[in-house]
Coordinates of C-alpha atoms in Angstrom, one line a residue:
X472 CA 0.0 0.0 0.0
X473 CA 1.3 3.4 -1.0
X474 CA 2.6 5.6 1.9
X475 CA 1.5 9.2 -0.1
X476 CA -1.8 8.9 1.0
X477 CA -1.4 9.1 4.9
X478 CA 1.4 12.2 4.2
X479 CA -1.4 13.8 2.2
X480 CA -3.9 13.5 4.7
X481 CA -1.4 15.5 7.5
X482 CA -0.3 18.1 5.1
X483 CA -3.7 18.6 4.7
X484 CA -4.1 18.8 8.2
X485 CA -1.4 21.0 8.8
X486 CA -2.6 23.2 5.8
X487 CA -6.2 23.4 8.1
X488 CA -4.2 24.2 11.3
X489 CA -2.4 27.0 9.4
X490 CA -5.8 28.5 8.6
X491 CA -7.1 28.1 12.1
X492 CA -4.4 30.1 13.4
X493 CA -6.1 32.9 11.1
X494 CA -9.4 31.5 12.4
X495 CA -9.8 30.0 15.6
X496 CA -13.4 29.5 15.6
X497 CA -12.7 26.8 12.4
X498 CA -13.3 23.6 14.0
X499 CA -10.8 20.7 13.4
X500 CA -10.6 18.8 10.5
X501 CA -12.1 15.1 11.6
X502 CA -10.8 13.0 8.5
X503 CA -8.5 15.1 6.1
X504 CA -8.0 11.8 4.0
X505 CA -11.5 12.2 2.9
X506 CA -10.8 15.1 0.6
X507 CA -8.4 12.9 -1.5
X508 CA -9.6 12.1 -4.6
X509 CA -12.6 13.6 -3.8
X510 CA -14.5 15.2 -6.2
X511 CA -17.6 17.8 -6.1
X512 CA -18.8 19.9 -9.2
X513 CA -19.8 22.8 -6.4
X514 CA -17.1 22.8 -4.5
X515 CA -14.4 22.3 -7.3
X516 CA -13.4 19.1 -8.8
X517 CA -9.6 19.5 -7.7
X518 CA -7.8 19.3 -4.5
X519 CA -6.0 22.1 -3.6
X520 CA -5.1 24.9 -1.4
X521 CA -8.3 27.1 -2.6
X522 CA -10.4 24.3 -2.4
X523 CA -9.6 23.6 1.5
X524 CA -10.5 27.1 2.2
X525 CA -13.7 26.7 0.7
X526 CA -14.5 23.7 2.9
X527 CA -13.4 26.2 5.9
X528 CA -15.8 28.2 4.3
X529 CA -18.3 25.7 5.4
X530 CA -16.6 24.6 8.6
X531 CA -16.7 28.2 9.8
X532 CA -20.6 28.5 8.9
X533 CA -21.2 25.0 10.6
X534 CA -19.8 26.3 13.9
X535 CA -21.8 29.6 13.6
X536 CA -24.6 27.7 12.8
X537 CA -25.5 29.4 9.6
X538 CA -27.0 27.7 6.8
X539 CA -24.5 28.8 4.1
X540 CA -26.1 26.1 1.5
X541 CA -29.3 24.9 -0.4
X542 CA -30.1 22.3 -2.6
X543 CA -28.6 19.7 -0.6
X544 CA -25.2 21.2 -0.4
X545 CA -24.9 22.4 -4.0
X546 CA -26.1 26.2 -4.2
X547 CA -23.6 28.5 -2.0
X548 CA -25.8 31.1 -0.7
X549 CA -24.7 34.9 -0.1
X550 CA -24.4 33.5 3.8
X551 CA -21.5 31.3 2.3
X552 CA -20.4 34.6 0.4
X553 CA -19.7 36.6 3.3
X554 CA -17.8 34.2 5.3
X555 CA -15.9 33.3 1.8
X556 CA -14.8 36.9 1.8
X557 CA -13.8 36.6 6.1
X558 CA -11.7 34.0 4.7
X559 CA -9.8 35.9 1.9
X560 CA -12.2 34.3 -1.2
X561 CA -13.2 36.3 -4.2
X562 CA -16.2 35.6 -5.8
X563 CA -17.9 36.4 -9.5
X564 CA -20.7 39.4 -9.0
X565 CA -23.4 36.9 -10.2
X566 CA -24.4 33.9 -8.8
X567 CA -24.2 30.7 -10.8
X568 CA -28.0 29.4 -11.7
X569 CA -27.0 25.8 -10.0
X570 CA -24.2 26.5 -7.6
X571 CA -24.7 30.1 -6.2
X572 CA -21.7 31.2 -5.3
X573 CA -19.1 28.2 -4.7
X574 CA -16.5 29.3 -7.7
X575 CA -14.3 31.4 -5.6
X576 CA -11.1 32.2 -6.1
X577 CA -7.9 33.3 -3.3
X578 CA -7.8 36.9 -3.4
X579 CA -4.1 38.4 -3.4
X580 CA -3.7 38.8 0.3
X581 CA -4.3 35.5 0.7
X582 CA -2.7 33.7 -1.4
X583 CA 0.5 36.2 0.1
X584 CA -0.5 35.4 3.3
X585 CA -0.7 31.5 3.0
X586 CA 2.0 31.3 0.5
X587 CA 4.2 28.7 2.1
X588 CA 1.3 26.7 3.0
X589 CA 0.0 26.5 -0.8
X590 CA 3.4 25.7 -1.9
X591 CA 4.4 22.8 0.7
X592 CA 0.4 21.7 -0.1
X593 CA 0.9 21.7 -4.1
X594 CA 4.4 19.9 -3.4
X595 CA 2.7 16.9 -1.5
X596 CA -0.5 16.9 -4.1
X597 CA 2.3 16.8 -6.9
X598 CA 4.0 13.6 -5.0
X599 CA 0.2 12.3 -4.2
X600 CA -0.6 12.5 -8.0
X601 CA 2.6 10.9 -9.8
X602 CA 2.9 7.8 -6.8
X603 CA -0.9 7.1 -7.5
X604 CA -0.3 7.3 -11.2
X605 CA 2.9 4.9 -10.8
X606 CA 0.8 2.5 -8.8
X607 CA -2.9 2.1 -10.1
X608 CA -3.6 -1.2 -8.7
X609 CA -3.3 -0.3 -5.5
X610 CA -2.9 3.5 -4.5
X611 CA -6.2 5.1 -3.1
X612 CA -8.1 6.7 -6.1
X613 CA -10.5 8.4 -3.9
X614 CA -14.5 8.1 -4.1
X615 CA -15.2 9.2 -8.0
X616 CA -12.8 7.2 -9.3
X617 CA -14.8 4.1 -7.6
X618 CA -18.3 5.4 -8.4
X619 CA -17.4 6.6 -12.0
X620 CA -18.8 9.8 -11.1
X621 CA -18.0 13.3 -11.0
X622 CA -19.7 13.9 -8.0
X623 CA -17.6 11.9 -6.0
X624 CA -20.2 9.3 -4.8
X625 CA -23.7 9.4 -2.8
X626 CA -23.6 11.0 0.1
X627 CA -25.1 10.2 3.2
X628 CA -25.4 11.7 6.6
X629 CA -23.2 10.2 9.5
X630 CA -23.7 11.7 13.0
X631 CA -22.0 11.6 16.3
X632 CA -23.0 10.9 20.0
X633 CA -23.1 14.9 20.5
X634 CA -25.4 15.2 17.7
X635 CA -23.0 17.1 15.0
X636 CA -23.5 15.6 11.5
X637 CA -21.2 15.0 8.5
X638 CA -22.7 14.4 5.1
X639 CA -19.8 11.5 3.4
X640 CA -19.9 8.9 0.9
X641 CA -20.2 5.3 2.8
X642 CA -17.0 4.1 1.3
X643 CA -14.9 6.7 2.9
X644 CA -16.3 6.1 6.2
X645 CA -15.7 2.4 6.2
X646 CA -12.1 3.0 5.2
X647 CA -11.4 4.3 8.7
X648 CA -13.1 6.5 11.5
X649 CA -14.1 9.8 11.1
X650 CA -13.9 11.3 14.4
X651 CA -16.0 14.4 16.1
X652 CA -13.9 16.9 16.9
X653 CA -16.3 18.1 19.2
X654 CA -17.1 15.1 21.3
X655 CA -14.0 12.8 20.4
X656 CA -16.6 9.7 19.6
X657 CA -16.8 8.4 15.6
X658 CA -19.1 9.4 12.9
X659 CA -21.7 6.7 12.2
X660 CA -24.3 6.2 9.2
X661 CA -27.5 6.0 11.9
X662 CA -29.7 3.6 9.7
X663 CA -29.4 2.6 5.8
X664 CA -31.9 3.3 3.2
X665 CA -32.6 1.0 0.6
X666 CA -32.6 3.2 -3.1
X667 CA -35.8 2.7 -5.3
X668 CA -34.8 1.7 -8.8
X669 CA -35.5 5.0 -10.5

């Protein structure tokens, strides 16, 4: 089994603790391996520095309790907007018809601010992408690659003993534990639904 995978997963946490410093009120990241070779057409389809400051996005909101999305996670509202901006995010001055207002983009004071952070970040994704390319048989491809999607899988609501919830595809949760940072206790999928043939 590769090895990338797990230093991935802990630059990406140290990428989320460099943004906490910034923002102490994000909560922790529970299971940073879940973003790898995730994909999400309203959150962007590609990992990267940006695109873990747009999950802050959300993180931030989640711990405000502000609902920052609609149509089950895909339309970023103008609640989403102003945090996005908090967070150094620019944004197009229209809304996307589907996805509101996910598209943004670092402005130039952040992406000063967290240069050596991107950099260390695109140096491990750059290491990530050539050892899973180099090993297809067995290096984790990440949800869409196993559900031929772009959308990076179904997603279904786990919750903790404190109540918190975490929308994740099933596969990703039975790789390993996602943890509550809140209560310490794992993420669980409470009962499963069978899917009507459509």
């Amino acid at each position: 089994m590769s090895t990338t995978p797990p230093v991935l997963a802990a630059e990406l946490a140290q990428a989320w603790a460099d943004i906490q410093r910034h923002h102490p009120e994000l909560p922790d990241l529970a299971a940073p391996e879940s973003l790898i070779g995730e994909s999400s057409s309203a959150c962007g389809a590609e990992l990267s520095f940006e695109r873990l400051l747009h999950e802050a996005v959300h993180g931030i909101a989640a711990s405000r309790g502000v609902r920052d999305t609609s149509r089950a996670g895909r339309y970023h509202n103008r609640r989403f907007l102003a945090i996005a901006e908090e967070l150094g995010l620019d944004h197009p001055d229209e809304p996307h018809p589907s996805s509101g207002f996910s598209l943004v983009t670092l402005n130039p004071e952040a992406r000063k601010r967290y240069r050596p952070t991107i950099e260390r970040l695109q140096r491990a994704l750059k290491a990530h992408t050539a050892a899973t390319a180099a090993d297809t048989a067995r290096s984790f491809r990440g949800p869409a690659a196993r559900h031929g999607s772009s959308g990076g899988g179904v997603r279904v609501k786990a919750v903790c003993d404190c109540g918190r919830n975490v929308r994740v595809v099933p596969s990703v949760l039975a790789q390993a534990p996602i943890v509550c940072g809140g209560c310490g206790k794992p993420f669980r999928i409470p009962e499963v639904v069978g899917v009507a043939a459509g």
